[in-house]
Every structure is written in structure tokens, then in C-alpha cells.
Amino acid sequence: MRILLTGCLGQLGQELRQRLLAHGRLYATDHNTPADEHQVFSLDLTDRGALLRILDKLQPDLIINTAAWTAVDAAETEQGPANAINVVVPQILAEWAAANQALLFHYSTDYVFDGTNTLPWYEDDSVGPVSVYGQSKLDGENAIINSGCKHIIIRTSWVYSSHSKNFVRTMLQLAVSRDQLQVVDDQRGCPTLAENVALVTIEILKRLQLAEGKDLSGVYHYTDDQPLAWCEFAERIFSRAHEIGLIESIPEVIAVDSSVFQTPAKRPLYSVLNCEKIERVFGIQQKSFSSALDDCLAGIQRNHSEDLS
Ligand SMILES: NC(=O)c1ccc[n+]([C@@H]2O[C@H](COP(=O)([O-])OP(=O)(O)OC[C@H]3O[C@@H](n4cnc5c(N)ncnc54)[C@H](OP(=O)(O)O)[C@@H]3O)[C@@H](O)[C@H]2O)c1
């Protein structure tokens, strides 16, 4: 199998890269590739001509598209570039996949929902993004579905990892210099380790191979298993990081309403995703948030603790 992985230097892309090597001939790409990174080729996916040339040359059977515009606030003022990568690129990949019988894996977000539910969102619940980012991810999903290609779209939420820029690493960096932190208490979702989304992706690939051509295309929700408010997430990070000696002291977390932080983009207040479908179809159960956080913090302690000073 020939596999094209996009966004391979991002949070999820990094977790997928090594794991995909066992599954075929891997071509990994990103757009700001460091000079010493010889296994990755540089490509701006929004260069339509270049993208189509690469697809025609590599002829992937499987395209795994983790590349995205993920800067939620910046998308409010940078709608054009956000749509270029979150809508137009998935559309090009999907149309190519449809014409060439390739399978497209793609990732989307809890931010396609408006956040007004009080129970976890099902895949076919009404969508209603409240931000440009959420709308762009929804439009990307629809472009894929409308192309008619074989696809798996995984909606996930609040992704973090031991590397890259994310909430866990930001909290740990702040813990070094602050005794007190204000953190939002009125947005609830499920923090999800990027590695677990990668493991779920590999698991689905194996199940699809066993399904022998049966088309299981669709949107699936996957998150780790613990709904939390951002302030509760921060408390869990500090408590475990302190226990393992990653931070010297625990800052006081002051729970505040999201109106205290005037961000350009609105966020859904309740974006917990129901993950029954992925279990029913692929036998995939939600992984433990506690273990995931421990793994992430251990990874930071092992490889990235100098970033916190
Ligand atoms: N992060 C979250 O909390 C979250 C939550 C729900 C869903 N998701 C979805 O999960 C997927 C993976 O997210 P992630 O956190 O791994 O994202 P990420 O860390 O931001 O990685 C995205 C990658 O795409 C690359 N990219 C952006 N524009 C590109 C372009 N024009 N050409 C080539 N590469 C480009 C980025 O490169 P640069 O960094 O150099 O721009 C980056 O390496 C995305 O679809 C995202 O929408 C994420």
C-alpha cells in the first residue's frame, strides 16, 4: 500500500508517522520542513498544481490528511488562508481519491457544534459552528462527503501531546512563573492525546483490511474518556506534573467565566462527543484520560523538560 501523510510535523502527524511505516510505503509531507529532516518532503498543500502533480506521481492508495489551519482565533481574521487548507485542500484530495479509488482519512473537530447541548453530541446531530475555524472544518467534511470518495472522518477534541503547541505545554510553562492562574470553567469537552487518535487511526485501518472492501465511509467521533472544563483540566495537569517532579509547585487555579477572556473566536460551551458509533462499527473504546495525561507528562519529562524553563 502507498500512503501519503500530510501535516506530518504537526501534533497528530508526528504520532502517525512512525506508526504508519509498518503499513506500507510512506510518503510524509509538511510545509515548513527543517533542513535536517530528510524523510519528509516540503509541499504547500494550498498550491493546487503542485499537490495534484504529487498525487499523480505518488499514486497513493491511502491519503491521511492531518494538515490543517488549527489557530482558532487567527482564523477569524485569516478566513481565506484557513479555508484554503481546511476546505479547498480536503476537496482536492477527496476528488483525486474518488477518481483514483483511494481511501481518504481526515480529521475534524468538536467545534462543528454550537455547544448548546447538555448531553454528548452524536455524529448526526445538527451542526452549527460558532467560529470561522469550526465552519471551515465543517465545510471540509462536506467537501469530502460530496466527492463520493471512500473516506473516514474522525471528529476529535482538545488535542494535546508531549510536543508542539498545546494546552498542557502552555499550562506547564505558565506554572514555572505564576502562583495563580485564571482558567475558564464554562467550556466542557474531552481532552484527547494525539497519540491515541493515531492509535485509533491504525486500528481502523486494520479493521478496514479485515472488512475486505466493505465501505464503512462516514463521520466518526473519537475522544479520550473524561469530560472536563478547562480549569479542571489545568488542575489535573498541575497535580500530576507536581507528583512526578515536573513542576516544583502547584499554581492556584482560579475558575473564571469565558467572558473574562475576550478572544476573537467564540467556542462551544459544551462539546463532549458521543463515541458509541466508533465502538459499534470498529470495536474501538475510548481510552483513559488519566493514563493519557500520565503518558504525555512522562514524555515531556523525558524529552522536552528544557522547554519549561
Ligand atoms: N489541535 C486540536 O485541539 C484539535 C482539536 C480537534 C480537531 N483537530 C483536528 O485534528 C487534525 C490534526 O490537528 P493537529 O493538532 O495535529 O494540528 P497541528 O499540530 O496544527 O498540525 C497541522 C499541520 O499542518 C501543517 N500545515 C498547515 N498548513 C499547511 C499547508 N498549507 N501545507 C502543508 N502543511 C500545512 C502545519 O504546518 P505549520 O505548523 O508549519 O503551519 C502542521 O504541521 C486537524 O485536522 C485539526 O483540525 C485538532
PDB file of N, CA and C in Angstrom, residues 234-289:
ATOM      1  N   ALA A 234      -6.658  21.905  33.778  1.00  0.00           N
ATOM      2  CA  ALA A 234      -5.436  22.545  34.290  1.00  0.00           C
ATOM      3  C   ALA A 234      -5.068  21.965  35.664  1.00  0.00           C
ATOM      4  N   GLU A 235      -6.078  21.780  36.518  1.00  0.00           N
ATOM      5  CA  GLU A 235      -5.790  21.233  37.864  1.00  0.00           C
ATOM      6  C   GLU A 235      -5.214  19.830  37.778  1.00  0.00           C
ATOM      7  N   ARG A 236      -5.772  19.033  36.868  1.00  0.00           N
ATOM      8  CA  ARG A 236      -5.262  17.649  36.722  1.00  0.00           C
ATOM      9  C   ARG A 236      -3.814  17.672  36.221  1.00  0.00           C
ATOM     10  N   ILE A 237      -3.532  18.584  35.278  1.00  0.00           N
ATOM     11  CA  ILE A 237      -2.162  18.682  34.744  1.00  0.00           C
ATOM     12  C   ILE A 237      -1.197  19.049  35.873  1.00  0.00           C
ATOM     13  N   PHE A 238      -1.546  20.079  36.645  1.00  0.00           N
ATOM     14  CA  PHE A 238      -0.635  20.550  37.698  1.00  0.00           C
ATOM     15  C   PHE A 238      -0.432  19.476  38.767  1.00  0.00           C
ATOM     16  N   SER A 239      -1.516  18.836  39.148  1.00  0.00           N
ATOM     17  CA  SER A 239      -1.419  17.852  40.220  1.00  0.00           C
ATOM     18  C   SER A 239      -0.491  16.689  39.814  1.00  0.00           C
ATOM     19  N   ARG A 240      -0.686  16.143  38.619  1.00  0.00           N
ATOM     20  CA  ARG A 240       0.151  15.003  38.181  1.00  0.00           C
ATOM     21  C   ARG A 240       1.587  15.458  37.878  1.00  0.00           C
ATOM     22  N   ALA A 241       1.723  16.645  37.294  1.00  0.00           N
ATOM     23  CA  ALA A 241       3.076  17.138  36.969  1.00  0.00           C
ATOM     24  C   ALA A 241       3.874  17.353  38.246  1.00  0.00           C
ATOM     25  N   HIS A 242       3.190  17.808  39.306  1.00  0.00           N
ATOM     26  CA  HIS A 242       3.869  18.024  40.587  1.00  0.00           C
ATOM     27  C   HIS A 242       4.248  16.682  41.213  1.00  0.00           C
ATOM     28  N   GLU A 243       3.342  15.717  41.128  1.00  0.00           N
ATOM     29  CA  GLU A 243       3.615  14.388  41.705  1.00  0.00           C
ATOM     30  C   GLU A 243       4.865  13.754  41.094  1.00  0.00           C
ATOM     31  N   ILE A 244       5.082  13.970  39.795  1.00  0.00           N
ATOM     32  CA  ILE A 244       6.246  13.324  39.155  1.00  0.00           C
ATOM     33  C   ILE A 244       7.478  14.256  39.145  1.00  0.00           C
ATOM     34  N   GLY A 245       7.352  15.411  39.760  1.00  0.00           N
ATOM     35  CA  GLY A 245       8.507  16.310  39.888  1.00  0.00           C
ATOM     36  C   GLY A 245       8.794  17.156  38.660  1.00  0.00           C
ATOM     37  N   LEU A 246       7.789  17.285  37.791  1.00  0.00           N
ATOM     38  CA  LEU A 246       7.993  18.085  36.573  1.00  0.00           C
ATOM     39  C   LEU A 246       7.875  19.581  36.876  1.00  0.00           C
ATOM     40  N   ILE A 247       7.034  19.935  37.852  1.00  0.00           N
ATOM     41  CA  ILE A 247       6.972  21.332  38.319  1.00  0.00           C
ATOM     42  C   ILE A 247       7.198  21.344  39.833  1.00  0.00           C
ATOM     43  N   GLU A 248       7.757  22.441  40.326  1.00  0.00           N
ATOM     44  CA  GLU A 248       8.124  22.492  41.747  1.00  0.00           C
ATOM     45  C   GLU A 248       6.934  22.795  42.644  1.00  0.00           C
ATOM     46  N   SER A 249       6.026  23.628  42.147  1.00  0.00           N
ATOM     47  CA  SER A 249       4.859  23.961  42.973  1.00  0.00           C
ATOM     48  C   SER A 249       3.622  24.031  42.091  1.00  0.00           C
ATOM     49  N   ILE A 250       2.466  23.934  42.753  1.00  0.00           N
ATOM     50  CA  ILE A 250       1.196  23.930  42.009  1.00  0.00           C
ATOM     51  C   ILE A 250       0.575  25.321  42.070  1.00  0.00           C
ATOM     52  N   PRO A 251       0.388  25.978  40.944  1.00  0.00           N
ATOM     53  CA  PRO A 251      -0.269  27.285  40.973  1.00  0.00           C
ATOM     54  C   PRO A 251      -1.744  27.146  41.369  1.00  0.00           C
ATOM     55  N   GLU A 252      -2.264  28.164  42.005  1.00  0.00           N
ATOM     56  CA  GLU A 252      -3.687  28.165  42.322  1.00  0.00           C
ATOM     57  C   GLU A 252      -4.472  28.422  41.028  1.00  0.00           C
ATOM     58  N   VAL A 253      -5.464  27.568  40.760  1.00  0.00           N
ATOM     59  CA  VAL A 253      -6.291  27.757  39.561  1.00  0.00           C
ATOM     60  C   VAL A 253      -7.564  28.495  39.962  1.00  0.00           C
ATOM     61  N   ILE A 254      -7.761  29.669  39.386  1.00  0.00           N
ATOM     62  CA  ILE A 254      -8.972  30.446  39.678  1.00  0.00           C
ATOM     63  C   ILE A 254      -9.933  30.252  38.512  1.00  0.00           C
ATOM     64  N   ALA A 255     -11.056  29.606  38.818  1.00  0.00           N
ATOM     65  CA  ALA A 255     -12.038  29.318  37.768  1.00  0.00           C
ATOM     66  C   ALA A 255     -12.775  30.596  37.379  1.00  0.00           C
ATOM     67  N   VAL A 256     -12.795  30.899  36.083  1.00  0.00           N
ATOM     68  CA  VAL A 256     -13.475  32.113  35.630  1.00  0.00           C
ATOM     69  C   VAL A 256     -14.380  31.802  34.436  1.00  0.00           C
ATOM     70  N   ASP A 257     -15.340  32.668  34.257  1.00  0.00           N
ATOM     71  CA  ASP A 257     -16.241  32.603  33.122  1.00  0.00           C
ATOM     72  C   ASP A 257     -15.467  32.957  31.838  1.00  0.00           C
ATOM     73  N   SER A 258     -15.841  32.350  30.715  1.00  0.00           N
ATOM     74  CA  SER A 258     -15.078  32.626  29.483  1.00  0.00           C
ATOM     75  C   SER A 258     -15.193  34.086  29.040  1.00  0.00           C
ATOM     76  N   SER A 259     -16.195  34.819  29.570  1.00  0.00           N
ATOM     77  CA  SER A 259     -16.309  36.239  29.202  1.00  0.00           C
ATOM     78  C   SER A 259     -15.123  37.056  29.732  1.00  0.00           C
ATOM     79  N   VAL A 260     -14.390  36.495  30.700  1.00  0.00           N
ATOM     80  CA  VAL A 260     -13.213  37.202  31.249  1.00  0.00           C
ATOM     81  C   VAL A 260     -12.122  37.329  30.176  1.00  0.00           C
ATOM     82  N   PHE A 261     -12.041  36.302  29.307  1.00  0.00           N
ATOM     83  CA  PHE A 261     -11.046  36.348  28.228  1.00  0.00           C
ATOM     84  C   PHE A 261     -11.762  36.718  26.927  1.00  0.00           C
ATOM     85  N   GLN A 262     -11.475  37.893  26.426  1.00  0.00           N
ATOM     86  CA  GLN A 262     -12.130  38.325  25.188  1.00  0.00           C
ATOM     87  C   GLN A 262     -11.336  37.781  23.996  1.00  0.00           C
ATOM     88  N   THR A 263     -11.706  36.588  23.532  1.00  0.00           N
ATOM     89  CA  THR A 263     -10.996  36.002  22.388  1.00  0.00           C
ATOM     90  C   THR A 263     -11.743  36.339  21.097  1.00  0.00           C
ATOM     91  N   PRO A 264     -11.019  36.466  19.987  1.00  0.00           N
ATOM     92  CA  PRO A 264     -11.693  36.764  18.713  1.00  0.00           C
ATOM     93  C   PRO A 264     -12.736  35.710  18.338  1.00  0.00           C
ATOM     94  N   ALA A 265     -12.430  34.425  18.593  1.00  0.00           N
ATOM     95  CA  ALA A 265     -13.365  33.358  18.193  1.00  0.00           C
ATOM     96  C   ALA A 265     -14.193  32.909  19.397  1.00  0.00           C
ATOM     97  N   LYS A 266     -15.479  32.653  19.152  1.00  0.00           N
ATOM     98  CA  LYS A 266     -16.321  32.022  20.180  1.00  0.00           C
ATOM     99  C   LYS A 266     -16.020  30.518  20.202  1.00  0.00           C
ATOM    100  N   ARG A 267     -16.157  29.911  21.364  1.00  0.00           N
ATOM    101  CA  ARG A 267     -16.014  28.449  21.470  1.00  0.00           C
ATOM    102  C   ARG A 267     -17.336  27.856  21.958  1.00  0.00           C
ATOM    103  N   PRO A 268     -17.636  26.611  21.536  1.00  0.00           N
ATOM    104  CA  PRO A 268     -18.852  25.967  22.056  1.00  0.00           C
ATOM    105  C   PRO A 268     -18.716  25.723  23.566  1.00  0.00           C
ATOM    106  N   LEU A 269     -19.804  25.922  24.317  1.00  0.00           N
ATOM    107  CA  LEU A 269     -19.724  25.738  25.770  1.00  0.00           C
ATOM    108  C   LEU A 269     -19.683  24.256  26.144  1.00  0.00           C
ATOM    109  N   TYR A 270     -20.397  23.447  25.371  1.00  0.00           N
ATOM    110  CA  TYR A 270     -20.417  22.008  25.687  1.00  0.00           C
ATOM    111  C   TYR A 270     -20.139  21.249  24.397  1.00  0.00           C
ATOM    112  N   SER A 271     -18.971  20.622  24.314  1.00  0.00           N
ATOM    113  CA  SER A 271     -18.629  19.963  23.043  1.00  0.00           C
ATOM    114  C   SER A 271     -18.163  18.523  23.271  1.00  0.00           C
ATOM    115  N   VAL A 272     -18.719  17.891  24.298  1.00  0.00           N
ATOM    116  CA  VAL A 272     -18.400  16.474  24.543  1.00  0.00           C
ATOM    117  C   VAL A 272     -19.008  15.637  23.412  1.00  0.00           C
ATOM    118  N   LEU A 273     -18.204  14.752  22.835  1.00  0.00           N
ATOM    119  CA  LEU A 273     -18.663  13.956  21.693  1.00  0.00           C
ATOM    120  C   LEU A 273     -19.069  12.551  22.133  1.00  0.00           C
ATOM    121  N   ASN A 274     -20.185  12.092  21.643  1.00  0.00           N
ATOM    122  CA  ASN A 274     -20.610  10.713  21.904  1.00  0.00           C
ATOM    123  C   ASN A 274     -19.791   9.781  21.000  1.00  0.00           C
ATOM    124  N   CYS A 275     -19.175   8.772  21.579  1.00  0.00           N
ATOM    125  CA  CYS A 275     -18.257   7.908  20.812  1.00  0.00           C
ATOM    126  C   CYS A 275     -18.777   6.480  20.670  1.00  0.00           C
ATOM    127  N   GLU A 276     -20.098   6.307  20.690  1.00  0.00           N
ATOM    128  CA  GLU A 276     -20.659   4.948  20.577  1.00  0.00           C
ATOM    129  C   GLU A 276     -20.505   4.369  19.179  1.00  0.00           C
ATOM    130  N   LYS A 277     -20.593   5.228  18.145  1.00  0.00           N
ATOM    131  CA  LYS A 277     -20.590   4.703  16.763  1.00  0.00           C
ATOM    132  C   LYS A 277     -19.258   4.028  16.438  1.00  0.00           C
ATOM    133  N   ILE A 278     -18.161   4.649  16.841  1.00  0.00           N
ATOM    134  CA  ILE A 278     -16.844   4.095  16.505  1.00  0.00           C
ATOM    135  C   ILE A 278     -16.633   2.760  17.237  1.00  0.00           C
ATOM    136  N   GLU A 279     -17.270   2.635  18.398  1.00  0.00           N
ATOM    137  CA  GLU A 279     -17.188   1.365  19.129  1.00  0.00           C
ATOM    138  C   GLU A 279     -18.050   0.298  18.440  1.00  0.00           C
ATOM    139  N   ARG A 280     -19.244   0.726  18.013  1.00  0.00           N
ATOM    140  CA  ARG A 280     -20.166  -0.224  17.368  1.00  0.00           C
ATOM    141  C   ARG A 280     -19.583  -0.742  16.051  1.00  0.00           C
ATOM    142  N   VAL A 281     -19.023   0.181  15.234  1.00  0.00           N
ATOM    143  CA  VAL A 281     -18.581  -0.202  13.886  1.00  0.00           C
ATOM    144  C   VAL A 281     -17.186  -0.823  13.908  1.00  0.00           C
ATOM    145  N   PHE A 282     -16.278  -0.250  14.705  1.00  0.00           N
ATOM    146  CA  PHE A 282     -14.872  -0.703  14.660  1.00  0.00           C
ATOM    147  C   PHE A 282     -14.393  -1.352  15.965  1.00  0.00           C
ATOM    148  N   GLY A 283     -15.265  -1.414  16.968  1.00  0.00           N
ATOM    149  CA  GLY A 283     -14.863  -2.027  18.243  1.00  0.00           C
ATOM    150  C   GLY A 283     -13.867  -1.179  19.023  1.00  0.00           C
ATOM    151  N   ILE A 284     -13.844   0.122  18.748  1.00  0.00           N
ATOM    152  CA  ILE A 284     -12.863   0.988  19.418  1.00  0.00           C
ATOM    153  C   ILE A 284     -13.480   1.649  20.644  1.00  0.00           C
ATOM    154  N   GLN A 285     -12.851   1.422  21.800  1.00  0.00           N
ATOM    155  CA  GLN A 285     -13.338   2.029  23.035  1.00  0.00           C
ATOM    156  C   GLN A 285     -12.537   3.279  23.357  1.00  0.00           C
ATOM    157  N   GLN A 286     -13.164   4.197  24.058  1.00  0.00           N
ATOM    158  CA  GLN A 286     -12.451   5.411  24.468  1.00  0.00           C
ATOM    159  C   GLN A 286     -11.325   5.049  25.430  1.00  0.00           C
ATOM    160  N   LYS A 287     -10.187   5.680  25.219  1.00  0.00           N
ATOM    161  CA  LYS A 287      -9.033   5.394  26.082  1.00  0.00           C
ATOM    162  C   LYS A 287      -9.076   6.306  27.304  1.00  0.00           C
ATOM    163  N   SER A 288      -8.320   5.880  28.329  1.00  0.00           N
ATOM    164  CA  SER A 288      -8.370   6.575  29.615  1.00  0.00           C
ATOM    165  C   SER A 288      -7.652   7.927  29.555  1.00  0.00           C
ATOM    166  N   PHE A 289      -8.357   8.975  29.964  1.00  0.00           N
ATOM    167  CA  PHE A 289      -7.748  10.305  30.049  1.00  0.00           C
ATOM    168  C   PHE A 289      -6.590  10.300  31.045  1.00  0.00           C
TER     169      PHE A 289
END
